[in-house]
mmCIF file of C-alpha atoms in Angstrom:
data_model
loop_
_atom_site.group_PDB
_atom_site.id
_atom_site.type_symbol
_atom_site.label_atom_id
_atom_site.label_comp_id
_atom_site.label_asym_id
_atom_site.label_seq_id
_atom_site.Cartn_x
_atom_site.Cartn_y
_atom_site.Cartn_z
ATOM 1 C CA MET A 1 86.719 143.390 109.830
ATOM 2 C CA GLY A 2 83.729 142.714 112.091
ATOM 3 C CA THR A 3 83.754 140.636 115.255
ATOM 4 C CA VAL A 4 82.289 137.553 113.560
ATOM 5 C CA SER A 5 84.809 137.767 110.731
ATOM 6 C CA LYS A 6 87.669 138.127 113.197
ATOM 7 C CA ALA A 7 86.516 135.095 115.168
ATOM 8 C CA LEU A 8 86.089 132.977 112.046
ATOM 9 C CA SER A 9 89.477 134.060 110.742
ATOM 10 C CA LEU A 10 91.104 132.517 113.813
ATOM 11 C CA LEU A 11 89.744 129.102 112.827
ATOM 12 C CA GLY A 12 91.731 129.296 109.600
ATOM 13 C CA TYR A 13 95.001 128.935 111.494
ATOM 14 C CA PHE A 14 94.198 125.355 112.483
ATOM 15 C CA SER A 15 95.535 122.728 110.105
ATOM 16 C CA ARG A 16 96.553 119.087 110.009
ATOM 17 C CA SER A 17 100.072 120.056 111.092
ATOM 18 C CA ARG A 18 98.832 122.621 113.621
ATOM 19 C CA SER A 19 95.911 120.990 115.397
ATOM 20 C CA LEU A 20 96.647 122.636 118.779
ATOM 21 C CA ILE A 21 97.284 126.371 119.186
ATOM 22 C CA GLY A 22 97.953 128.236 122.401
ATOM 23 C CA LEU A 23 96.704 131.736 123.139
ATOM 24 C CA SER A 24 100.093 133.420 122.621
ATOM 25 C CA ASP A 25 100.676 131.576 119.331
ATOM 26 C CA MET A 26 97.199 132.490 118.087
ATOM 27 C CA ALA A 27 97.867 136.149 118.890
ATOM 28 C CA ARG A 28 101.159 135.969 117.020
ATOM 29 C CA LEU A 29 99.631 134.243 113.997
ATOM 30 C CA SER A 30 96.642 136.568 113.757
ATOM 31 C CA GLY A 31 98.404 139.810 114.614
ATOM 32 C CA LEU A 32 95.699 140.596 117.179
ATOM 33 C CA ASN A 33 96.434 141.489 120.783
ATOM 34 C CA LYS A 34 96.184 138.680 123.315
ATOM 35 C CA ALA A 35 93.145 140.161 125.099
ATOM 36 C CA THR A 36 91.151 140.289 121.857
ATOM 37 C CA VAL A 37 92.157 136.754 120.918
ATOM 38 C CA HIS A 38 91.207 135.510 124.381
ATOM 39 C CA ARG A 39 87.752 137.074 124.092
ATOM 40 C CA LEU A 40 87.157 135.711 120.611
ATOM 41 C CA MET A 41 88.344 132.228 121.524
ATOM 42 C CA ASN A 42 86.044 132.220 124.556
ATOM 43 C CA GLU A 43 83.102 133.060 122.311
ATOM 44 C CA LEU A 44 84.068 130.319 119.872
ATOM 45 C CA GLN A 45 84.434 127.882 122.749
ATOM 46 C CA GLU A 46 80.981 128.703 124.099
ATOM 47 C CA SER A 47 79.546 127.805 120.690
ATOM 48 C CA GLY A 48 81.557 124.578 120.440
ATOM 49 C CA PHE A 49 83.780 125.665 117.575
ATOM 50 C CA VAL A 50 86.926 125.279 119.665
ATOM 51 C CA GLU A 51 87.734 123.465 122.873
ATOM 52 C CA GLN A 52 90.662 123.039 125.220
ATOM 53 C CA GLY A 53 92.065 119.574 125.595
ATOM 54 C CA SER A 54 92.107 117.793 128.914
ATOM 55 C CA GLY A 55 95.068 119.046 130.943
ATOM 56 C CA SER A 56 95.996 121.583 128.288
ATOM 57 C CA ARG A 57 95.230 125.239 127.742
ATOM 58 C CA ASP A 58 95.839 124.959 124.013
ATOM 59 C CA TYR A 59 92.852 125.193 121.720
ATOM 60 C CA ARG A 60 91.700 122.691 119.113
ATOM 61 C CA LEU A 61 88.687 122.538 116.798
ATOM 62 C CA GLY A 62 85.526 121.635 118.692
ATOM 63 C CA PRO A 63 82.575 119.283 118.234
ATOM 64 C CA ALA A 64 80.396 121.872 116.501
ATOM 65 C CA PHE A 65 82.213 121.038 113.262
ATOM 66 C CA LEU A 66 81.110 117.407 113.476
ATOM 67 C CA ARG A 67 77.485 118.479 113.707
ATOM 68 C CA LEU A 68 77.853 120.928 110.819
ATOM 69 C CA ALA A 69 79.655 118.320 108.723
ATOM 70 C CA ALA A 70 76.804 115.870 109.324
ATOM 71 C CA LEU A 71 74.265 118.521 108.356
ATOM 72 C CA ARG A 72 76.170 119.317 105.178
ATOM 73 C CA GLU A 73 76.312 115.633 104.274
ATOM 74 C CA ALA A 74 72.569 115.395 104.797
ATOM 75 C CA ALA A 75 71.943 118.511 102.715
ATOM 76 C CA VAL A 76 74.553 117.827 100.022
ATOM 77 C CA PRO A 77 75.371 114.118 100.214
ATOM 78 C CA MET A 78 78.469 112.721 98.590
ATOM 79 C CA ARG A 79 76.545 111.158 95.726
ATOM 80 C CA ASP A 80 75.058 114.520 94.800
ATOM 81 C CA MET A 81 78.479 116.190 94.869
ATOM 82 C CA ALA A 82 79.905 113.398 92.764
ATOM 83 C CA GLN A 83 77.044 113.638 90.283
ATOM 84 C CA THR A 84 77.591 117.359 89.777
ATOM 85 C CA SER A 85 81.280 116.762 89.146
ATOM 86 C CA LEU A 86 80.553 113.891 86.778
ATOM 87 C CA GLN A 87 78.085 115.876 84.715
ATOM 88 C CA GLY A 88 80.701 118.552 84.146
ATOM 89 C CA LEU A 89 83.316 115.934 83.310
ATOM 90 C CA ALA A 90 81.030 114.179 80.831
ATOM 91 C CA GLU A 91 80.201 117.471 79.118
ATOM 92 C CA ALA A 92 83.864 118.494 78.936
ATOM 93 C CA THR A 93 85.032 115.185 77.445
ATOM 94 C CA GLY A 94 81.980 113.992 75.531
ATOM 95 C CA GLU A 95 82.322 110.590 77.205
ATOM 96 C CA THR A 96 80.952 108.595 80.150
ATOM 97 C CA ALA A 97 82.240 109.675 83.574
ATOM 98 C CA HIS A 98 81.903 107.705 86.803
ATOM 99 C CA VAL A 99 82.958 107.656 90.460
ATOM 100 C CA SER A 100 83.578 104.444 92.369
ATOM 101 C CA LEU A 101 84.274 103.899 96.066
ATOM 102 C CA LEU A 102 86.370 101.246 97.730
ATOM 103 C CA GLN A 103 84.548 98.453 99.545
ATOM 104 C CA GLY A 104 86.971 95.861 100.843
ATOM 105 C CA GLN A 105 89.005 94.594 97.882
ATOM 106 C CA LEU A 106 86.515 95.819 95.295
ATOM 107 C CA LEU A 107 85.231 99.091 93.923
ATOM 108 C CA SER A 108 81.526 99.846 93.757
ATOM 109 C CA THR A 109 80.159 102.425 91.349
ATOM 110 C CA LEU A 110 78.662 105.353 93.272
ATOM 111 C CA SER A 111 77.437 107.487 90.398
ATOM 112 C CA TYR A 112 77.880 108.068 86.683
ATOM 113 C CA ALA A 113 76.957 110.568 83.981
ATOM 114 C CA TYR A 114 76.540 110.208 80.243
ATOM 115 C CA ALA A 115 77.469 112.661 77.514
ATOM 116 C CA HIS A 116 75.162 113.216 74.567
ATOM 117 C CA GLN A 117 77.606 114.106 71.800
ATOM 118 C CA HIS A 118 77.686 110.598 70.329
ATOM 119 C CA GLY A 119 75.191 107.917 69.400
ATOM 120 C CA THR A 120 77.351 105.218 70.975
ATOM 121 C CA ARG A 121 78.751 105.449 74.502
ATOM 122 C CA VAL A 122 80.048 103.347 77.353
ATOM 123 C CA THR A 123 77.158 102.382 79.629
ATOM 124 C CA MET A 124 77.285 101.700 83.368
ATOM 125 C CA GLU A 125 75.196 99.745 85.848
ATOM 126 C CA ASP A 126 74.100 100.994 89.260
ATOM 127 C CA ALA A 127 76.519 99.810 91.980
ATOM 128 C CA GLU A 128 78.575 98.000 89.335
ATOM 129 C CA VAL A 129 81.550 96.156 90.867
ATOM 130 C CA LEU A 130 84.953 97.041 89.423
ATOM 131 C CA PRO A 131 87.889 94.696 90.130
ATOM 132 C CA LEU A 132 91.015 96.503 91.286
ATOM 133 C CA HIS A 133 93.399 94.813 88.846
ATOM 134 C CA ALA A 134 91.174 95.035 85.763
ATOM 135 C CA THR A 135 90.118 98.696 85.668
ATOM 136 C CA SER A 136 91.771 102.106 85.518
ATOM 137 C CA SER A 137 89.851 103.088 88.667
ATOM 138 C CA GLY A 138 91.140 100.023 90.480
ATOM 139 C CA LEU A 139 94.711 100.636 89.373
ATOM 140 C CA ALA A 140 94.458 104.266 90.511
ATOM 141 C CA VAL A 141 93.362 103.066 93.943
ATOM 142 C CA LEU A 142 96.088 100.440 94.179
ATOM 143 C CA ALA A 143 98.759 102.938 93.149
ATOM 144 C CA HIS A 144 97.819 105.203 96.052
ATOM 145 C CA SER A 145 97.140 102.578 98.729
ATOM 146 C CA SER A 146 99.375 101.108 101.412
ATOM 147 C CA PRO A 147 101.873 98.370 100.439
ATOM 148 C CA ALA A 148 100.011 95.902 102.662
ATOM 149 C CA PHE A 149 96.727 96.605 100.875
ATOM 150 C CA VAL A 150 98.375 96.262 97.476
ATOM 151 C CA GLU A 151 100.021 92.951 98.339
ATOM 152 C CA ALA A 152 96.760 91.577 99.733
ATOM 153 C CA ALA A 153 95.007 92.525 96.505
ATOM 154 C CA LEU A 154 97.713 91.049 94.283
ATOM 155 C CA THR A 155 97.971 87.748 96.140
ATOM 156 C CA ALA A 156 94.263 87.088 95.616
ATOM 157 C CA PRO A 157 93.249 85.258 92.410
ATOM 158 C CA LEU A 158 93.391 87.795 89.555
ATOM 159 C CA LYS A 159 90.758 86.689 87.097
ATOM 160 C CA PRO A 160 90.995 87.901 83.493
ATOM 161 C CA ARG A 161 88.009 89.839 82.221
ATOM 162 C CA THR A 162 89.362 90.067 78.673
ATOM 163 C CA PRO A 163 92.530 88.891 76.903
ATOM 164 C CA HIS A 164 94.020 92.307 77.816
ATOM 165 C CA THR A 165 93.390 92.171 81.578
ATOM 166 C CA LEU A 166 96.553 92.500 83.670
ATOM 167 C CA THR A 167 96.846 89.390 85.843
ATOM 168 C CA ASP A 168 100.608 89.178 86.413
ATOM 169 C CA PRO A 169 101.348 90.762 89.825
ATOM 170 C CA ASP A 170 104.802 91.899 88.680
ATOM 171 C CA GLU A 171 103.349 93.653 85.626
ATOM 172 C CA ILE A 172 100.755 95.327 87.820
ATOM 173 C CA ARG A 173 103.407 96.484 90.309
ATOM 174 C CA ALA A 174 105.357 98.030 87.431
ATOM 175 C CA ALA A 175 102.207 99.767 86.193
ATOM 176 C CA LEU A 176 101.455 101.103 89.673
ATOM 177 C CA LYS A 177 104.898 102.699 89.877
ATOM 178 C CA ASN A 178 104.215 104.643 86.706
ATOM 179 C CA ILE A 179 100.735 105.634 87.882
ATOM 180 C CA ARG A 180 102.137 106.998 91.142
ATOM 181 C CA SER A 181 104.528 109.211 89.187
ATOM 182 C CA THR A 182 101.857 110.619 86.860
ATOM 183 C CA GLY A 183 98.750 110.434 89.046
ATOM 184 C CA LEU A 184 96.801 109.090 86.072
ATOM 185 C CA SER A 185 95.905 105.443 85.417
ATOM 186 C CA GLU A 186 94.825 103.835 82.167
ATOM 187 C CA SER A 187 93.155 100.608 81.109
ATOM 188 C CA ILE A 188 92.756 99.645 77.478
ATOM 189 C CA ALA A 189 90.202 96.844 77.118
ATOM 190 C CA GLY A 190 91.107 95.457 80.515
ATOM 191 C CA PHE A 191 87.563 95.286 81.867
ATOM 192 C CA GLU A 192 85.503 95.354 78.672
ATOM 193 C CA ALA A 193 86.981 94.529 75.298
ATOM 194 C CA ASP A 194 85.962 97.736 73.558
ATOM 195 C CA VAL A 195 86.412 100.253 76.417
ATOM 196 C CA HIS A 196 89.368 102.555 77.086
ATOM 197 C CA THR A 197 89.368 104.315 80.478
ATOM 198 C CA LEU A 198 91.445 106.873 82.352
ATOM 199 C CA ALA A 199 91.140 107.511 86.102
ATOM 200 C CA MET A 200 92.518 109.450 89.046
ATOM 201 C CA PRO A 201 92.259 108.705 92.798
ATOM 202 C CA LEU A 202 90.038 110.319 95.443
ATOM 203 C CA PHE A 203 91.111 110.785 99.075
ATOM 204 C CA ASP A 204 89.443 111.216 102.461
ATOM 205 C CA ALA A 205 90.307 113.493 105.381
ATOM 206 C CA ASN A 206 93.114 111.143 106.434
ATOM 207 C CA GLN A 207 94.672 111.288 102.956
ATOM 208 C CA THR A 208 93.625 107.667 102.425
ATOM 209 C CA CYS A 209 92.592 106.691 98.917
ATOM 210 C CA ILE A 210 88.890 105.827 99.008
ATOM 211 C CA GLY A 211 88.024 105.511 95.338
ATOM 212 C CA ALA A 212 88.487 106.995 91.914
ATOM 213 C CA ILE A 213 86.919 109.207 89.291
ATOM 214 C CA ALA A 214 87.172 108.009 85.708
ATOM 215 C CA VAL A 215 86.202 108.650 82.107
ATOM 216 C CA ALA A 216 85.425 105.770 79.755
ATOM 217 C CA ALA A 217 85.267 105.888 75.964
ATOM 218 C CA PRO A 218 84.992 103.321 73.192
ATOM 219 C CA VAL A 219 88.460 102.144 72.157
ATOM 220 C CA SER A 220 87.759 103.214 68.570
ATOM 221 C CA ARG A 221 87.135 106.825 69.651
ATOM 222 C CA MET A 222 90.140 107.288 71.958
ATOM 223 C CA THR A 223 92.412 109.448 69.811
ATOM 224 C CA PRO A 224 95.511 111.190 71.209
ATOM 225 C CA ASP A 225 93.570 114.463 71.273
ATOM 226 C CA LEU A 226 90.668 112.925 73.191
ATOM 227 C CA LYS A 227 93.079 111.280 75.625
ATOM 228 C CA GLN A 228 94.709 114.660 76.266
ATOM 229 C CA THR A 229 91.299 116.287 76.788
ATOM 230 C CA ILE A 230 90.250 113.599 79.265
ATOM 231 C CA SER A 231 93.558 113.744 81.120
ATOM 232 C CA LYS A 232 93.301 117.513 81.531
ATOM 233 C CA ALA A 233 89.675 117.329 82.679
ATOM 234 C CA LEU A 234 90.442 114.600 85.228
ATOM 235 C CA THR A 235 93.437 116.532 86.552
ATOM 236 C CA GLU A 236 91.048 119.364 87.375
ATOM 237 C CA ALA A 237 88.068 117.306 88.542
ATOM 238 C CA ALA A 238 89.739 114.768 90.856
ATOM 239 C CA PRO A 239 91.423 117.201 93.314
ATOM 240 C CA LYS A 240 88.319 119.391 93.308
ATOM 241 C CA LEU A 241 86.024 116.504 94.238
ATOM 242 C CA THR A 242 88.457 115.332 96.918
ATOM 243 C CA ARG A 243 88.283 118.791 98.506
ATOM 244 C CA GLN A 244 84.503 118.936 98.216
ATOM 245 C CA ILE A 245 84.088 115.691 100.160
ATOM 246 C CA GLY A 246 86.405 116.954 102.890
ATOM 247 C CA GLY A 247 89.491 115.075 101.757
ATOM 248 C CA PHE A 248 93.132 116.047 101.454
ATOM 249 C CA LEU A 249 95.620 115.232 98.735
ATOM 250 C CA PRO A 250 98.715 113.343 99.950
#
């Protein structure tokens, strides 16, 4: 292993539960002698990849990562990453896939992708607003949000979009409990009368739910086999996209 590889390997020992690492602990974790670790950490510190906290000799990740993260976002912005994921999801399921992000008490559509296997499909609008209580994406977000956020959302007026929209807070709370246990939310004609959707949550670096990724199909086409296909595809796509945007699963 070359010098650069050794130095970079040391960065892999930092984690959410181990944000500060002393020299002796780093030597123990890496299996390298303390003198080598000291030299490598000094080089990383000079480049801004690690730093020592005020009044502490322990190391933590440095500001260079913020700059690199900003550059990556500029080069591969979140919408582009989402679009790539959605295209694969649409191809795998043969149905419309979309990602929405939380803005206050509403979801706003970030991106969507259409499949081309069928003449009829669910269509989306740019920046379409999705109510939390009336959509599978919204229910996925509520199921993985703080109790205070959920109660604030459920005490607001819950307007019906269709005769099948959930508007009873107690019914929604019961649905959220089931969604938390499975990770998958479902809405049958809750937002549009002829649309059946399935969704899973997306998380940020603080493990906070920030939105959802979903697949929508006409109610008439949602067979048990298609539902299973969509569920499997979402189970793969949602955690992958969370990781790609720098998030962590709870």
